[in-house]
Short mmCIF file of N, CA, C and O in Angstrom, two decimals:
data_model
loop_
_atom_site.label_atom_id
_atom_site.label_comp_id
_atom_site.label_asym_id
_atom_site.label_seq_id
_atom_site.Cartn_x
_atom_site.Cartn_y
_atom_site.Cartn_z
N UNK A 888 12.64 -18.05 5.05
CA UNK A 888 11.48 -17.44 4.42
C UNK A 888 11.52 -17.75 2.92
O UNK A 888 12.48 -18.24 2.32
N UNK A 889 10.30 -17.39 2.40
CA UNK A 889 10.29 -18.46 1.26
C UNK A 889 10.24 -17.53 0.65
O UNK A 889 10.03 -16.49 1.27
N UNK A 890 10.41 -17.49 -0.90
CA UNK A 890 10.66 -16.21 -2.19
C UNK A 890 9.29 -15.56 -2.50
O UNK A 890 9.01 -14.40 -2.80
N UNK A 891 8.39 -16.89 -2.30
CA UNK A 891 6.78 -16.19 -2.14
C UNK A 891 6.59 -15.10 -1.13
O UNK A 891 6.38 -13.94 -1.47
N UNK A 892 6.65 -15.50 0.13
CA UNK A 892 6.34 -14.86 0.97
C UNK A 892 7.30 -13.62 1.09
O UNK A 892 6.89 -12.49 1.36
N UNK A 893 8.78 -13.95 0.84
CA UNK A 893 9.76 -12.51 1.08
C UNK A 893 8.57 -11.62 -0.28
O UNK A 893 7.89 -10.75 0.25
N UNK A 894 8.38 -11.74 -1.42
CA UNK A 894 7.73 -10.83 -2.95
C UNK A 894 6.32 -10.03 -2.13
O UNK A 894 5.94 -8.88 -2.33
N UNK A 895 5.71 -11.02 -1.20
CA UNK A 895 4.98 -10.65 -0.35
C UNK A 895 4.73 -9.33 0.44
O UNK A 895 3.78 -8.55 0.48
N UNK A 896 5.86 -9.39 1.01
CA UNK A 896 6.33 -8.76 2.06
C UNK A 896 6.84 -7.18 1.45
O UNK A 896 6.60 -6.04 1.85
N UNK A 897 7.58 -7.68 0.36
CA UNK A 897 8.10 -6.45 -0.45
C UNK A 897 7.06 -5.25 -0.96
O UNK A 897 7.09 -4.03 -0.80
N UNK A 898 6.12 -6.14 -1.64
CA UNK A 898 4.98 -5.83 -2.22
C UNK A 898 4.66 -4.69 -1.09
O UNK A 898 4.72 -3.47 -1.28
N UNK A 899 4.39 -5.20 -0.14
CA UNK A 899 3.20 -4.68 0.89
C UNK A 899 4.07 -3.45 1.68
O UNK A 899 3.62 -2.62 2.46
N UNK A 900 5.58 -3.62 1.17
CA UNK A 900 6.32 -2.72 1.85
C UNK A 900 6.23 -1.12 1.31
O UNK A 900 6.00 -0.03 1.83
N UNK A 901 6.56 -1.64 -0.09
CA UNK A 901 6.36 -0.56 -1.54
C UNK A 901 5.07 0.28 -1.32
O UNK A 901 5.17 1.50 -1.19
N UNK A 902 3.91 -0.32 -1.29
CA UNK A 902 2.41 0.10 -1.20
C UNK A 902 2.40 1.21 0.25
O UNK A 902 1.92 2.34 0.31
N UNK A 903 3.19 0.34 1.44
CA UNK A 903 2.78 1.67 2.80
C UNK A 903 3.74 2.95 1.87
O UNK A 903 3.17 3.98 1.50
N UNK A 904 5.02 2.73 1.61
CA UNK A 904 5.85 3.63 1.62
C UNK A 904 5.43 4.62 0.38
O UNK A 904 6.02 5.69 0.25
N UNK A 905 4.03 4.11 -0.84
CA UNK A 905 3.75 4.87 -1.47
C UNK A 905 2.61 5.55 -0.34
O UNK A 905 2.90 6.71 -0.05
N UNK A 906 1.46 5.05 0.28
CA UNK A 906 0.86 5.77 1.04
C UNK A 906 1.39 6.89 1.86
O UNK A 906 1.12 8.08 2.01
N UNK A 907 2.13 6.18 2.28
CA UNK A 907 3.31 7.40 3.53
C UNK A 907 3.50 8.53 2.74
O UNK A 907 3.07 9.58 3.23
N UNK A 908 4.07 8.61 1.61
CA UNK A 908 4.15 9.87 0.74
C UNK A 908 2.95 10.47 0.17
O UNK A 908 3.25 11.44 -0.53
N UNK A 909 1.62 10.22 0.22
CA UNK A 909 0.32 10.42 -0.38
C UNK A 909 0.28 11.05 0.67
O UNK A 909 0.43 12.26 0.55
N UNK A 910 0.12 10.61 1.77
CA UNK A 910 -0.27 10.84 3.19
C UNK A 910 0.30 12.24 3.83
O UNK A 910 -0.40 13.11 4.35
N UNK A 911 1.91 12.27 3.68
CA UNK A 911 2.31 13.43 3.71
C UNK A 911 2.08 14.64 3.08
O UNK A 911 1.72 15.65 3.69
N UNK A 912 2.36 14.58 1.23
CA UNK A 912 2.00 15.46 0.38
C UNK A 912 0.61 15.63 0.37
O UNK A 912 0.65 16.86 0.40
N UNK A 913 -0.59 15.37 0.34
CA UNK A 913 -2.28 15.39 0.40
C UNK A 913 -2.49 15.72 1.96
O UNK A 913 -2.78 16.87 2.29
N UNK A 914 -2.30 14.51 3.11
CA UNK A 914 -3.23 14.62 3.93
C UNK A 914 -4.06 14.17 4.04
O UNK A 914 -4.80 14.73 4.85
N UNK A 915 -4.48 13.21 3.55
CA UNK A 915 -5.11 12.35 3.08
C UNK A 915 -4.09 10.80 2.39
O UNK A 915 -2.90 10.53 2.36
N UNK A 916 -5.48 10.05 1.86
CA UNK A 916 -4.74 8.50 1.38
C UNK A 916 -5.91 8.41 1.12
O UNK A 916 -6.68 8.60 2.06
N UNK A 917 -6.51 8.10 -0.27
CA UNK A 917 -7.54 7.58 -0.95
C UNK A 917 -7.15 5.75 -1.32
O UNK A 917 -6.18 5.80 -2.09
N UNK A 918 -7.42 4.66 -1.15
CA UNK A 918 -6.80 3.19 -1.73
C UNK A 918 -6.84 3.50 -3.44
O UNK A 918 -5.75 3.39 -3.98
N UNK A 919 -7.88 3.84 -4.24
CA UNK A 919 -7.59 4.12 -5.26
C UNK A 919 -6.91 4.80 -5.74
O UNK A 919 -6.41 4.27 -6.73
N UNK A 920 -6.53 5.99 -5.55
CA UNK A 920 -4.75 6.64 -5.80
C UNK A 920 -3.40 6.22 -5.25
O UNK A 920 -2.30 6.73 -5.45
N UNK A 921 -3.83 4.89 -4.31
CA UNK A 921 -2.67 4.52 -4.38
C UNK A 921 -2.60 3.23 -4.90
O UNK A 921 -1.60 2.51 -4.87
N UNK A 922 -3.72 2.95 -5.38
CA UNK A 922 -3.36 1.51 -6.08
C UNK A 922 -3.31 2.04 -7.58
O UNK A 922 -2.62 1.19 -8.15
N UNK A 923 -3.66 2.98 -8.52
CA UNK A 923 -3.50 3.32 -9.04
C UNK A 923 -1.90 3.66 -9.54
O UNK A 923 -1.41 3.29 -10.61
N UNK A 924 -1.20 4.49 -8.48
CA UNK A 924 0.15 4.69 -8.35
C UNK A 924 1.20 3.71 -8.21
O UNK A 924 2.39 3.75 -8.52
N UNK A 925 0.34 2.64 -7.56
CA UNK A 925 1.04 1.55 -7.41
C UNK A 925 1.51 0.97 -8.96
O UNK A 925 2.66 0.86 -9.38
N UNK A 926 0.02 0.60 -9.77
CA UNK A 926 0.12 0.31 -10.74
C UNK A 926 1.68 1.03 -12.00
O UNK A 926 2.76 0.56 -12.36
N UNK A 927 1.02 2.18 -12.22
CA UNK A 927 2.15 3.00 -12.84
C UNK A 927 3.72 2.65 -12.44
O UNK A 927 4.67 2.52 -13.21
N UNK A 928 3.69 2.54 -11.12
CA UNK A 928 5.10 1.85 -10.63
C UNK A 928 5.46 0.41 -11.26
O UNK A 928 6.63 0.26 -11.61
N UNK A 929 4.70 -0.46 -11.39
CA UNK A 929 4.65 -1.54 -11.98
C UNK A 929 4.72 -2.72 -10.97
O UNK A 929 5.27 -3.78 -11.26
N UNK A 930 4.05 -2.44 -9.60
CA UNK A 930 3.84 -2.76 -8.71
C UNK A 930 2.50 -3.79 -8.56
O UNK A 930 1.64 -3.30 -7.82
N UNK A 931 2.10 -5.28 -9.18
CA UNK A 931 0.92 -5.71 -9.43
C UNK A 931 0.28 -5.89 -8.08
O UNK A 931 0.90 -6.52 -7.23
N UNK A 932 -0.87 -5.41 -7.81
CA UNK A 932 -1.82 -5.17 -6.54
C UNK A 932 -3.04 -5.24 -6.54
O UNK A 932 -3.36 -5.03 -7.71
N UNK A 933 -4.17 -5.46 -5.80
CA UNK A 933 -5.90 -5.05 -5.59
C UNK A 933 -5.62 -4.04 -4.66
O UNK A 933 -4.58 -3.77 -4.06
N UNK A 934 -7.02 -3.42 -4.64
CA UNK A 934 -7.81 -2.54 -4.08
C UNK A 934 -7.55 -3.06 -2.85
O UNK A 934 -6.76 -2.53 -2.06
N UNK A 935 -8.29 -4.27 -2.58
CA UNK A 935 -8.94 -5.11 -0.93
C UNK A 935 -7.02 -4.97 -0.31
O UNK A 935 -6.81 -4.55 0.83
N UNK A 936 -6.23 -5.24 -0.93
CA UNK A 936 -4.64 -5.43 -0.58
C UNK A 936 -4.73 -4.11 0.16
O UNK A 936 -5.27 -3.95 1.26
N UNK A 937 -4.03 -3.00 -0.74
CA UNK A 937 -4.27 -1.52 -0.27
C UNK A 937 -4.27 -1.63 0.62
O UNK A 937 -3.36 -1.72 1.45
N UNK A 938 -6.11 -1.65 0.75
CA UNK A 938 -7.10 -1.59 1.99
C UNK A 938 -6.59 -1.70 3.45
O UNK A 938 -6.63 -0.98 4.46
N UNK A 939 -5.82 -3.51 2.96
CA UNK A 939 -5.26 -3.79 4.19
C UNK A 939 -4.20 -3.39 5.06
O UNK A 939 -4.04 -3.41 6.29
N UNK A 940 -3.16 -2.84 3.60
CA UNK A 940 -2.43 -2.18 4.70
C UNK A 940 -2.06 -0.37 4.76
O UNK A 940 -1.03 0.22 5.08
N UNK A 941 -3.35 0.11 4.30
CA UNK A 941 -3.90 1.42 4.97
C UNK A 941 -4.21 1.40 6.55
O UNK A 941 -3.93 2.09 7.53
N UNK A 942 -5.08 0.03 6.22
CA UNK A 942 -5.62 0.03 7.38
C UNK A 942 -4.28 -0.30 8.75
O UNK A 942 -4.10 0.54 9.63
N UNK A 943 -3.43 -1.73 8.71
CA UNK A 943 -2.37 -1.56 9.09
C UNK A 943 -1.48 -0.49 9.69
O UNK A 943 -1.04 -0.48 10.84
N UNK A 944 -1.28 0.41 8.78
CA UNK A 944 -0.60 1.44 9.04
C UNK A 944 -1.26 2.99 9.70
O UNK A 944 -0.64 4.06 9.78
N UNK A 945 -2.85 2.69 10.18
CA UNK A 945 -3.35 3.40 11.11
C UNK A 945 -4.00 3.91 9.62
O UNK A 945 -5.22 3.71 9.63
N UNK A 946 -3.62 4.41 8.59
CA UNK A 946 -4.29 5.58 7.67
C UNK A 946 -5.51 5.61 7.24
O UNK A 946 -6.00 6.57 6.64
N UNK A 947 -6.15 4.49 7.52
CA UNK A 947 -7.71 4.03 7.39
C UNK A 947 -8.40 3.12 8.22
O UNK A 947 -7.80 2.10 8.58
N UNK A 948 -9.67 3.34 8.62
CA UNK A 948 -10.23 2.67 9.36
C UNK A 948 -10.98 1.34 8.73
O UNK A 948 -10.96 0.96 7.56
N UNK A 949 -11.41 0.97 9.46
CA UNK A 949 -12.14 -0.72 8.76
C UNK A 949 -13.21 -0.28 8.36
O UNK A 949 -14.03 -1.02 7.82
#
């Protein structure tokens, strides 16, 4: 696997595991509070990213 794709992977790992905790503490998962949060982490991301793996991880629909 290539260093692109592992940063990839990481990325997208960081983002569920901030949702997962939104998700628990709220009850909810808004993509903008967690890309937001993401940000502050210093985690570089979009919205549409999020999106995708909200959606992924069941917490949002298409």
């Amino acid at each position: 696997m290539s260093v692109r794709s592992r940063a990839v992977r990481d990325r997208k790992s960081r983002i569920g595991r901030i949702a997962r905790h939104l998700n628990r503490e709220h009850g909810s998962v808004r993509p903008d509070d967690v890309v937001n949060l993401a940000v502050g982490c210093g985690i570089k991301t979009s919205r549409p990213e999020v999106v995708h793996v909200l959606v992924r991880l069941q917490l949002r629909r298409r």
